[in-house]
Amino acid sequence: MQREKTINILFLIVLAAFPLWAWSVDEPFLITLTTRAVIFAIAGIGLNFALGFGGLVSLGHAAFFGIGGYVMGILAFHTQTYSPLMEWPLVISGTNLMPLIWGAAIVISALVALVMGALSLRTTGVYFIMITLAFAQMFYYFAISWPAYGGEDGLSIYVRNRFPGLNTMDPIQFYVICFTWLLCVLFLVQRASRAPFGMFLSAVRQDPARVQAVGQAPYRLSLVAFTISGAITGLAGALFADLNRFVSPAMFSWQVSGEIMIFVILGGVGRVFGPVAGAVLFIMLEHFLGGLSNFWHIYLGAILLGVVLFARGGLFGIIAGREIAHD
């Protein structure tokens, strides 16, 4: 456990130091690449909260990722076009202020996750997997048929949204924002996993009947976990859309759900820092192997197969040992 703590700290130090080095040698592309990895890590942490701690295998987390992105896109779009978001019964304007956008993305993603979870958790196993996938695909096709916000072509935002006191168009300053959010999310998940709620949630994953026998409601615990998971993933979607200054229906696609799950599996299911390592490894493979071949996913598939067969604890399992430690 102490070994894993040390590795976690070293990993965060590297994530903080590498963009500073890239900034010192004037390599903004490397800063943007690391920012992308950090945002994907937040999305992976969101899924891992449901999958690793609650045993909820979801293939629909792209729904929350896309909702976060579209919340950002829609609010920023109405600001740049000087048009109200709503005129009746209240006049609601758009905004390009990041804290307000994050708040809206988190709340709306959480509400959607609450409704989606309330229905999906009435099923188990492969049925739960398929119904979450179906929800994400519903959002995907709805976004394609939504011409007011670009439809299939997506929606471009000309200028990155504002954060008080910072120049968000500067790659290193935007990275600081994303890295700070990563630390906050890691702290939240770590505390939740060690709290009584996290203990009960782990027990639900192992034996729901025993949890119910001691007076707890497995359905309610899983629903809360799924809602928190969706909120975190929605935040990642808003940050990702701001990074690219573009949103499209592709954010809702099943491929995105699959990639988020890959982050968790590569890093280590049930480990707080697992999705962070998985996202960084995924971005590295995409960058280096993508330069060698357009079919780099073949190599990714081989690595993923090796992890599933021979290293079920993921990258952190190989480095820190088999025992899962949530702190």
XYZ file of N, CA and C in Angstrom, residues 45-153:
327
model
N -11.683 8.271 -14.466
C -11.971 8.217 -13.031
C -13.478 8.168 -12.805
N -14.228 8.932 -13.623
C -15.679 8.908 -13.509
C -16.239 7.515 -13.741
N -15.806 6.857 -14.811
C -16.280 5.501 -15.076
C -15.799 4.537 -14.005
N -14.558 4.691 -13.557
C -13.996 3.776 -12.563
C -14.755 3.832 -11.247
N -15.360 4.987 -10.944
C -16.136 5.088 -9.712
C -17.347 4.155 -9.767
N -17.944 4.021 -10.946
C -19.076 3.114 -11.103
C -18.617 1.683 -11.342
N -17.590 1.518 -12.186
C -17.141 0.183 -12.578
C -16.247 -0.454 -11.526
N -15.202 0.254 -11.111
C -14.226 -0.332 -10.202
C -14.727 -0.484 -8.788
N -15.498 0.495 -8.309
C -15.968 0.461 -6.932
C -17.370 -0.114 -6.810
N -18.199 0.090 -7.830
C -19.578 -0.377 -7.748
C -19.897 -1.577 -8.607
N -18.950 -2.011 -9.454
C -19.183 -3.167 -10.308
C -20.186 -2.916 -11.420
N -20.391 -1.647 -11.798
C -21.375 -1.304 -12.832
C -20.665 -1.141 -14.172
N -20.763 -2.143 -15.013
C -20.081 -2.130 -16.312
C -20.945 -1.349 -17.293
N -20.565 -0.098 -17.515
C -21.363 0.793 -18.358
C -20.671 1.023 -19.698
N -21.421 0.885 -20.761
C -20.947 1.240 -22.097
C -21.660 2.494 -22.597
N -22.160 3.286 -21.651
C -22.904 4.474 -22.043
C -22.350 5.761 -21.477
N -21.108 5.733 -20.986
C -20.570 6.946 -20.372
C -20.252 8.034 -21.404
N -20.254 7.676 -22.670
C -20.121 8.710 -23.699
C -21.308 9.675 -23.644
N -22.438 9.218 -23.131
C -23.604 10.096 -23.000
C -23.269 11.283 -22.104
N -22.627 11.032 -20.976
C -22.283 12.110 -20.042
C -21.128 12.958 -20.590
N -20.181 12.296 -21.245
C -19.063 13.009 -21.863
C -19.590 13.986 -22.917
N -20.521 13.514 -23.741
C -21.105 14.365 -24.772
C -21.986 15.460 -24.204
N -22.737 15.147 -23.155
C -23.596 16.163 -22.544
C -22.747 17.300 -21.989
N -21.651 16.957 -21.304
C -20.753 17.987 -20.804
C -20.219 18.852 -21.924
N -19.851 18.213 -23.041
C -19.347 18.953 -24.189
C -20.395 19.864 -24.790
N -21.608 19.364 -24.936
C -22.658 20.176 -25.550
C -23.147 21.292 -24.621
N -23.098 21.069 -23.324
C -23.430 22.161 -22.395
C -22.459 23.319 -22.616
N -21.162 22.992 -22.701
C -20.173 24.020 -22.974
C -20.433 24.680 -24.321
N -20.627 23.865 -25.355
C -20.804 24.386 -26.700
C -22.022 25.281 -26.840
N -23.128 24.868 -26.267
C -24.369 25.631 -26.400
C -24.279 26.960 -25.654
N -23.773 26.924 -24.418
C -23.657 28.169 -23.651
C -22.692 29.149 -24.321
N -21.556 28.633 -24.808
C -20.584 29.504 -25.475
C -21.113 30.003 -26.811
N -21.854 29.152 -27.533
C -22.416 29.537 -28.827
C -23.366 30.720 -28.687
N -24.231 30.682 -27.668
C -25.186 31.783 -27.483
C -24.488 33.055 -27.032
N -23.335 32.906 -26.398
C -22.560 34.096 -26.028
C -21.912 34.723 -27.249
N -21.311 33.900 -28.112
C -20.614 34.446 -29.276
C -21.564 34.938 -30.361
N -22.818 34.485 -30.334
C -23.806 34.964 -31.307
C -24.735 36.020 -30.711
N -24.520 36.351 -29.435
C -25.329 37.367 -28.744
C -26.819 37.046 -28.812
N -27.153 35.783 -28.678
C -28.557 35.359 -28.696
C -28.894 34.666 -27.380
N -30.105 34.880 -26.860
C -30.481 34.242 -25.585
C -30.678 32.737 -25.758
N -30.343 32.020 -24.714
C -30.567 30.574 -24.715
C -32.055 30.267 -24.602
N -32.752 31.090 -23.841
C -34.185 30.908 -23.629
C -34.818 32.278 -23.442
N -36.024 32.461 -23.990
C -36.723 33.744 -23.868
C -38.002 33.647 -23.058
N -38.511 32.428 -22.896
C -39.759 32.261 -22.143
C -39.713 30.962 -21.363
N -40.182 30.925 -20.130
C -40.785 32.013 -19.329
C -39.748 32.953 -18.720
N -38.456 32.562 -18.779
C -37.394 33.425 -18.293
C -36.398 33.668 -19.409
N -35.761 34.814 -19.374
C -34.705 35.109 -20.340
C -33.389 34.586 -19.767
N -32.815 33.600 -20.430
C -31.560 33.006 -19.984
C -30.532 33.180 -21.091
N -29.438 33.809 -20.760
C -28.379 34.049 -21.739
C -27.307 32.974 -21.633
N -26.487 32.873 -22.671
C -25.342 31.990 -22.620
C -24.249 32.594 -21.753
N -23.154 31.894 -21.627
C -22.028 32.396 -20.849
C -20.738 31.796 -21.387
N -19.654 32.539 -21.246
C -18.342 31.999 -21.595
C -17.423 31.970 -20.377
N -18.040 31.991 -19.198
C -17.290 31.930 -17.948
C -17.173 30.463 -17.519
N -15.971 29.969 -17.452
C -15.737 28.543 -17.205
C -16.400 27.995 -15.939
N -16.270 28.665 -14.786
C -16.908 28.100 -13.585
C -18.406 27.874 -13.741
N -19.107 28.796 -14.414
C -20.547 28.610 -14.628
C -20.808 27.443 -15.579
N -19.982 27.321 -16.603
C -20.131 26.217 -17.563
C -19.875 24.881 -16.881
N -18.831 24.810 -16.058
C -18.543 23.566 -15.333
C -19.705 23.190 -14.418
N -20.236 24.197 -13.710
C -21.354 23.914 -12.813
C -22.551 23.364 -13.568
N -22.863 23.988 -14.712
C -23.992 23.519 -15.519
C -23.731 22.118 -16.055
N -22.514 21.854 -16.532
C -22.180 20.541 -17.075
C -22.294 19.461 -16.010
N -21.798 19.746 -14.810
C -21.851 18.766 -13.726
C -23.287 18.488 -13.319
N -24.087 19.540 -13.142
C -25.468 19.367 -12.684
C -26.308 18.638 -13.732
N -26.220 19.052 -14.985
C -27.037 18.423 -16.028
C -26.609 16.972 -16.255
N -25.306 16.721 -16.268
C -24.824 15.343 -16.422
C -25.284 14.477 -15.255
N -25.252 15.028 -14.055
C -25.697 14.275 -12.881
C -27.185 13.953 -12.961
N -27.991 14.920 -13.414
C -29.435 14.678 -13.542
C -29.734 13.602 -14.586
N -29.019 13.680 -15.718
C -29.211 12.660 -16.753
C -28.763 11.293 -16.234
N -27.646 11.262 -15.505
C -27.163 10.004 -14.945
C -28.147 9.442 -13.926
N -28.801 10.339 -13.164
C -29.788 9.901 -12.184
C -30.961 9.200 -12.864
N -31.470 9.823 -13.921
C -32.597 9.222 -14.654
C -32.160 7.947 -15.375
N -31.028 8.033 -16.040
C -30.508 6.883 -16.787
C -30.198 5.721 -15.850
N -29.608 6.027 -14.689
C -29.302 4.983 -13.721
C -30.542 4.394 -13.098
N -31.545 5.237 -12.811
C -32.785 4.748 -12.199
C -33.453 3.697 -13.071
N -33.340 3.859 -14.390
C -33.923 2.873 -15.308
C -32.984 1.700 -15.551
N -31.711 1.991 -15.763
C -30.754 0.940 -16.122
C -30.498 -0.026 -14.972
N -30.504 0.484 -13.742
C -30.172 -0.364 -12.593
C -31.275 -1.341 -12.229
N -32.380 -1.259 -12.945
C -33.421 -2.277 -12.768
C -33.040 -3.578 -13.478
N -31.957 -3.508 -14.237
C -31.435 -4.696 -14.911
C -30.041 -4.996 -14.368
N -29.510 -6.142 -14.735
C -28.159 -6.516 -14.301
C -27.420 -7.174 -15.463
N -26.117 -7.338 -15.273
C -25.311 -8.084 -16.235
C -25.294 -7.464 -17.611
N -25.433 -8.318 -18.620
C -25.339 -7.856 -20.002
C -26.487 -6.924 -20.357
N -27.632 -7.065 -19.688
C -28.766 -6.185 -19.963
C -28.452 -4.755 -19.524
N -27.758 -4.618 -18.387
C -27.348 -3.286 -17.930
C -26.370 -2.675 -18.928
N -25.422 -3.464 -19.400
C -24.446 -2.975 -20.378
C -25.148 -2.460 -21.628
N -26.092 -3.235 -22.129
C -26.756 -2.876 -23.383
C -27.693 -1.685 -23.231
N -28.352 -1.559 -22.089
C -29.281 -0.438 -21.949
C -28.515 0.875 -21.790
N -27.343 0.846 -21.126
C -26.523 2.065 -21.049
C -25.992 2.434 -22.431
N -25.602 1.440 -23.205
C -25.164 1.691 -24.582
C -26.299 2.288 -25.404
N -27.506 1.774 -25.226
C -28.657 2.276 -25.974
C -28.940 3.742 -25.638
N -28.816 4.115 -24.369
C -29.028 5.512 -23.978
C -28.024 6.427 -24.673
N -26.753 6.017 -24.686
C -25.722 6.837 -25.328
C -25.995 6.993 -26.817
N -26.430 5.929 -27.460
C -26.728 5.997 -28.887
C -27.938 6.877 -29.172
N -28.883 6.900 -28.247
C -30.033 7.805 -28.398
C -29.568 9.252 -28.427
N -28.664 9.601 -27.511
C -28.127 10.960 -27.500
C -27.327 11.237 -28.767
N -26.621 10.236 -29.250
C -25.810 10.394 -30.463
C -26.698 10.751 -31.659
N -27.765 10.016 -31.847
C -28.640 10.279 -32.999
C -29.468 11.552 -32.812
N -29.746 11.889 -31.542
C -30.437 13.155 -31.301
C -29.536 14.322 -31.686
N -28.254 14.246 -31.325
C -27.309 15.318 -31.651
C -27.134 15.459 -33.156
N -27.125 14.343 -33.882
C -27.003 14.389 -35.340
C -28.197 15.114 -35.971
N -29.352 14.932 -35.382
C -30.570 15.516 -35.951
C -30.948 16.846 -35.298
N -29.968 17.531 -34.687
C -30.215 18.795 -34.003
C -29.567 19.920 -34.798
N -30.212 20.402 -35.848
C -29.578 21.385 -36.748
C -29.274 22.722 -36.096
N -29.984 23.064 -35.031
C -29.748 24.354 -34.370
C -28.322 24.465 -33.848
N -27.707 23.324 -33.547
C -26.342 23.326 -33.017
C -25.410 22.487 -33.880
N -25.577 22.626 -35.182
C -24.622 22.045 -36.113
C -24.956 20.680 -36.650
N -25.864 19.967 -36.005
C -26.215 18.636 -36.476
C -25.000 17.733 -36.583
N -24.881 17.049 -37.703
C -23.783 16.112 -37.911
C -22.429 16.809 -38.015
N -22.423 18.080 -38.401
C -21.172 18.820 -38.572
C -20.584 19.328 -37.262
